[in-house]
Coordinates of C-alpha atoms and ligand atoms in Angstrom, one line a residue:
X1 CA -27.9 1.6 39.5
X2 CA -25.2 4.3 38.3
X3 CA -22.7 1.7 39.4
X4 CA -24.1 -1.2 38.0
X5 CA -24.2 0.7 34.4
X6 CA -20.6 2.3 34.9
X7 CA -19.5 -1.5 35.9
X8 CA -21.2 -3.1 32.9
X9 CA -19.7 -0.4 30.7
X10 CA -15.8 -0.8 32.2
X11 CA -16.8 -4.9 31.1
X12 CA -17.7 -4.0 27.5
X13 CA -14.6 -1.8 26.4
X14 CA -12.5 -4.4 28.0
X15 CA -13.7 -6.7 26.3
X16 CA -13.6 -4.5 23.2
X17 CA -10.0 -4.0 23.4
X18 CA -9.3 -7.3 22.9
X19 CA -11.8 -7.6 19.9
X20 CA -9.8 -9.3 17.3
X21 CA -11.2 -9.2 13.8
X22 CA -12.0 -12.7 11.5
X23 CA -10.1 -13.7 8.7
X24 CA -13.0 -13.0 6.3
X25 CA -13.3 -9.1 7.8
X26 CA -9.6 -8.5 7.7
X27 CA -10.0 -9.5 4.3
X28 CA -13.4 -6.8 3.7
X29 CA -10.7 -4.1 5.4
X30 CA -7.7 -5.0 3.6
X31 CA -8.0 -7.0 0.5
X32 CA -10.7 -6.2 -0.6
X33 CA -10.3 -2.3 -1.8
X34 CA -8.4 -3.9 -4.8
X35 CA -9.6 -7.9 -4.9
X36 CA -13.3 -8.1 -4.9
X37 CA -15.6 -9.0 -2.0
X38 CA -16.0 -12.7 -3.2
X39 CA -12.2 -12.8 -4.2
X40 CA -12.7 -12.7 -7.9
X41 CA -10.3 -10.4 -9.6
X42 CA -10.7 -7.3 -11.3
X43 CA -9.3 -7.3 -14.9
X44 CA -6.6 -6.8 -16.5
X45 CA -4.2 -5.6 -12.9
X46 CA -5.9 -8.0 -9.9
X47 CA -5.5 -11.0 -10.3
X48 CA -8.7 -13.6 -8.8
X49 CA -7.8 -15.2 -6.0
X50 CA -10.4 -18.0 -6.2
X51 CA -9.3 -21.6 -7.3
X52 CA -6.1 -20.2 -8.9
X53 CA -4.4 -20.5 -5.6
X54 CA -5.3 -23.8 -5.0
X55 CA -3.3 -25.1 -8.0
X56 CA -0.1 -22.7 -6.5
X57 CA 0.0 -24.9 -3.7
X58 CA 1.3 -27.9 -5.6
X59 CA 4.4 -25.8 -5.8
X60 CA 6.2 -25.3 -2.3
X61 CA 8.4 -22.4 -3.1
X62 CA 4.5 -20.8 -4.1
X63 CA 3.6 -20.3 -0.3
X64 CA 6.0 -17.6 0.2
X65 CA 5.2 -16.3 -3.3
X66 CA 1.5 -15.7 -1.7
X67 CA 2.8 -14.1 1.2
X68 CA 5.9 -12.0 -0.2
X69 CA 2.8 -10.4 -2.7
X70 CA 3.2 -6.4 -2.1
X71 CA -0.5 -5.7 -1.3
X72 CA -0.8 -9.2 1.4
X73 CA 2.8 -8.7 3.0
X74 CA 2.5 -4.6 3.1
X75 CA -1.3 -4.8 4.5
X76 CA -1.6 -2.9 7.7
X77 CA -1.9 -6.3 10.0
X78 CA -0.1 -8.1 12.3
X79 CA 1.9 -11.6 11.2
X80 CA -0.8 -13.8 12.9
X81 CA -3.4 -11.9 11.2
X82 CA -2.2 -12.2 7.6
X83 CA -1.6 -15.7 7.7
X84 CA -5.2 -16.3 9.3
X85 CA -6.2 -14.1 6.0
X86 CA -4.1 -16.0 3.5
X87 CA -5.2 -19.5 5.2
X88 CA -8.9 -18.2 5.1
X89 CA -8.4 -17.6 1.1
X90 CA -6.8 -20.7 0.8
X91 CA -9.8 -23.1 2.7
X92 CA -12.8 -21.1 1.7
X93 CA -12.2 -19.8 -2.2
X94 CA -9.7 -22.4 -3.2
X95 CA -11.1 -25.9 -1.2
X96 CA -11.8 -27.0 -5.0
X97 CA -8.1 -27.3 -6.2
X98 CA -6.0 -27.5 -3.1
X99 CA -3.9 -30.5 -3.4
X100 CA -4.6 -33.4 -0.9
X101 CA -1.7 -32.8 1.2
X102 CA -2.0 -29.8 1.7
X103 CA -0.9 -28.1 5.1
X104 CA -1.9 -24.5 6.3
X105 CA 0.8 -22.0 6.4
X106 CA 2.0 -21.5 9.5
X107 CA 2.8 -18.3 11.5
X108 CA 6.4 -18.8 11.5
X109 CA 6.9 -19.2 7.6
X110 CA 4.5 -15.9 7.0
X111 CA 6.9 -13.9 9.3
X112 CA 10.3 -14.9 7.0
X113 CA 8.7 -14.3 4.1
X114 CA 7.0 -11.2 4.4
X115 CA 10.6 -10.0 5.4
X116 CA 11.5 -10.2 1.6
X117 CA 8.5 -8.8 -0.5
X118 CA 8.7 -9.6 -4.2
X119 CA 9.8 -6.6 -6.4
X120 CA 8.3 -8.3 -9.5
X121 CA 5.2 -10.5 -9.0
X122 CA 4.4 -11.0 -12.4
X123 CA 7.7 -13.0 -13.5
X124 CA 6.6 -15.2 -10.6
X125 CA 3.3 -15.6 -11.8
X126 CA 4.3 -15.9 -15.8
X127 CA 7.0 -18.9 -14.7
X128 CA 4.3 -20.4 -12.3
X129 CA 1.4 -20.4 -15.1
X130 CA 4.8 -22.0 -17.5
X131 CA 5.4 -24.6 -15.7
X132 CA 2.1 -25.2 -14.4
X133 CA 0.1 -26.0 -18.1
X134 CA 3.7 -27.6 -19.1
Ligands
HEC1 C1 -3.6 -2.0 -3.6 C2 -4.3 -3.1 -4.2 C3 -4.2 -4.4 -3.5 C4 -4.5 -4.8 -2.2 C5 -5.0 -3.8 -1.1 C6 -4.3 -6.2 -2.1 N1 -3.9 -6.7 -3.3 FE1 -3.4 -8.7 -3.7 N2 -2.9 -8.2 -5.6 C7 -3.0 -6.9 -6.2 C8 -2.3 -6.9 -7.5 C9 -2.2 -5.7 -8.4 C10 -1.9 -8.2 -7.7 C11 -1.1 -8.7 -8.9 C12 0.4 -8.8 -8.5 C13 1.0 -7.5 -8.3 O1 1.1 -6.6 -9.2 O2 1.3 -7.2 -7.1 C14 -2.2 -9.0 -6.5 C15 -1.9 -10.3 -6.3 C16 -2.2 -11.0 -5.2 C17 -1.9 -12.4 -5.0 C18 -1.3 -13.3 -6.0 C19 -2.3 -13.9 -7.0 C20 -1.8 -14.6 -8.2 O3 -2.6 -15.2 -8.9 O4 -0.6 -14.4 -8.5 C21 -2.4 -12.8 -3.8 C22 -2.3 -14.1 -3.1 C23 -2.9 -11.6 -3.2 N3 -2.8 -10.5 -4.1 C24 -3.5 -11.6 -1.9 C25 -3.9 -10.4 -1.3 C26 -4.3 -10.3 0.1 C27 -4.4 -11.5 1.0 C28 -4.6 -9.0 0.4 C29 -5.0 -8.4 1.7 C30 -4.3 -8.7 2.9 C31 -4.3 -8.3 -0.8 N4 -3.9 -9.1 -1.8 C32 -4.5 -6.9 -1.0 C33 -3.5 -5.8 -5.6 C34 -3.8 -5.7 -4.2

């Protein structure tokens, strides 16, 4: 009986240790201190991240801008996990104004550009928004 319990307890931390967290509750743990919970922003500092995004993705050179963001590229989690975050805010709070062609970033592109985080976001975002109602 003792071994049976000591057995299914060895099973449950292995399996434990190799837990790895979903999109949406990386983005509870780690987005989510500044952004809110449903990805809306909180005035006038955080930006939303709902539908806005959507419209950045007409713009290649924006994917990188999404990553290269000091709170996404700094967050405490691996490559893979950030850019199943950033996919996850892209498909479920921006599915409204993504553009037809649009392609999921891929691991490879999130690891260059969160080599080169973005000293000043907000001239990235004030030439986006420029261009963007132009
Ligand atoms: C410490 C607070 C903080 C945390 C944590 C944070 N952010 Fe942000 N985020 C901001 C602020 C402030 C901005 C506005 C740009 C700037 O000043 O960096 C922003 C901007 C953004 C933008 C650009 C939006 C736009 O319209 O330009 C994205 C995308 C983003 N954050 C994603 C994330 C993701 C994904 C996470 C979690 C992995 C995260 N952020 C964690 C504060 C935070």
């Amino acid at each position: 009986m003792l071994k049976s319990i000591s057995i299914a307890l060895c099973l449950f931390l292995a399996s434990s240790s190799v837990y790895a967290a979903s999109p949406r509750t990386n983005y509870l743990l780690y987005c989510s201190g500044c952004h809110r919970t449903t990805g809306e922003g909180k005035p006038p500092n955080v930006p939303t991240l709902v539908d806005e995004l959507g419209k950045m993705m007409s713009v290649p050179e924006m994917r990188g801008y999404l990553v290269r963001i000091p709170g996404a590229s700094q967050a405490p989690i691996n490559d893979e996990e950030l850019t199943e975050v950033i996919n996850w805010v892209l498909e479920e709070l921006n599915e409204d104004t993504l553009p037809n062609d649009f392609q999921k970033l891929t691991l490879g592109e999130v690891s260059e550009a969160r080599k080169n985080v973005l000293a000043d976001p907000l001239k990235y975002r004030i030439q986006f928004w420029k261009d963007y109602e132009d």
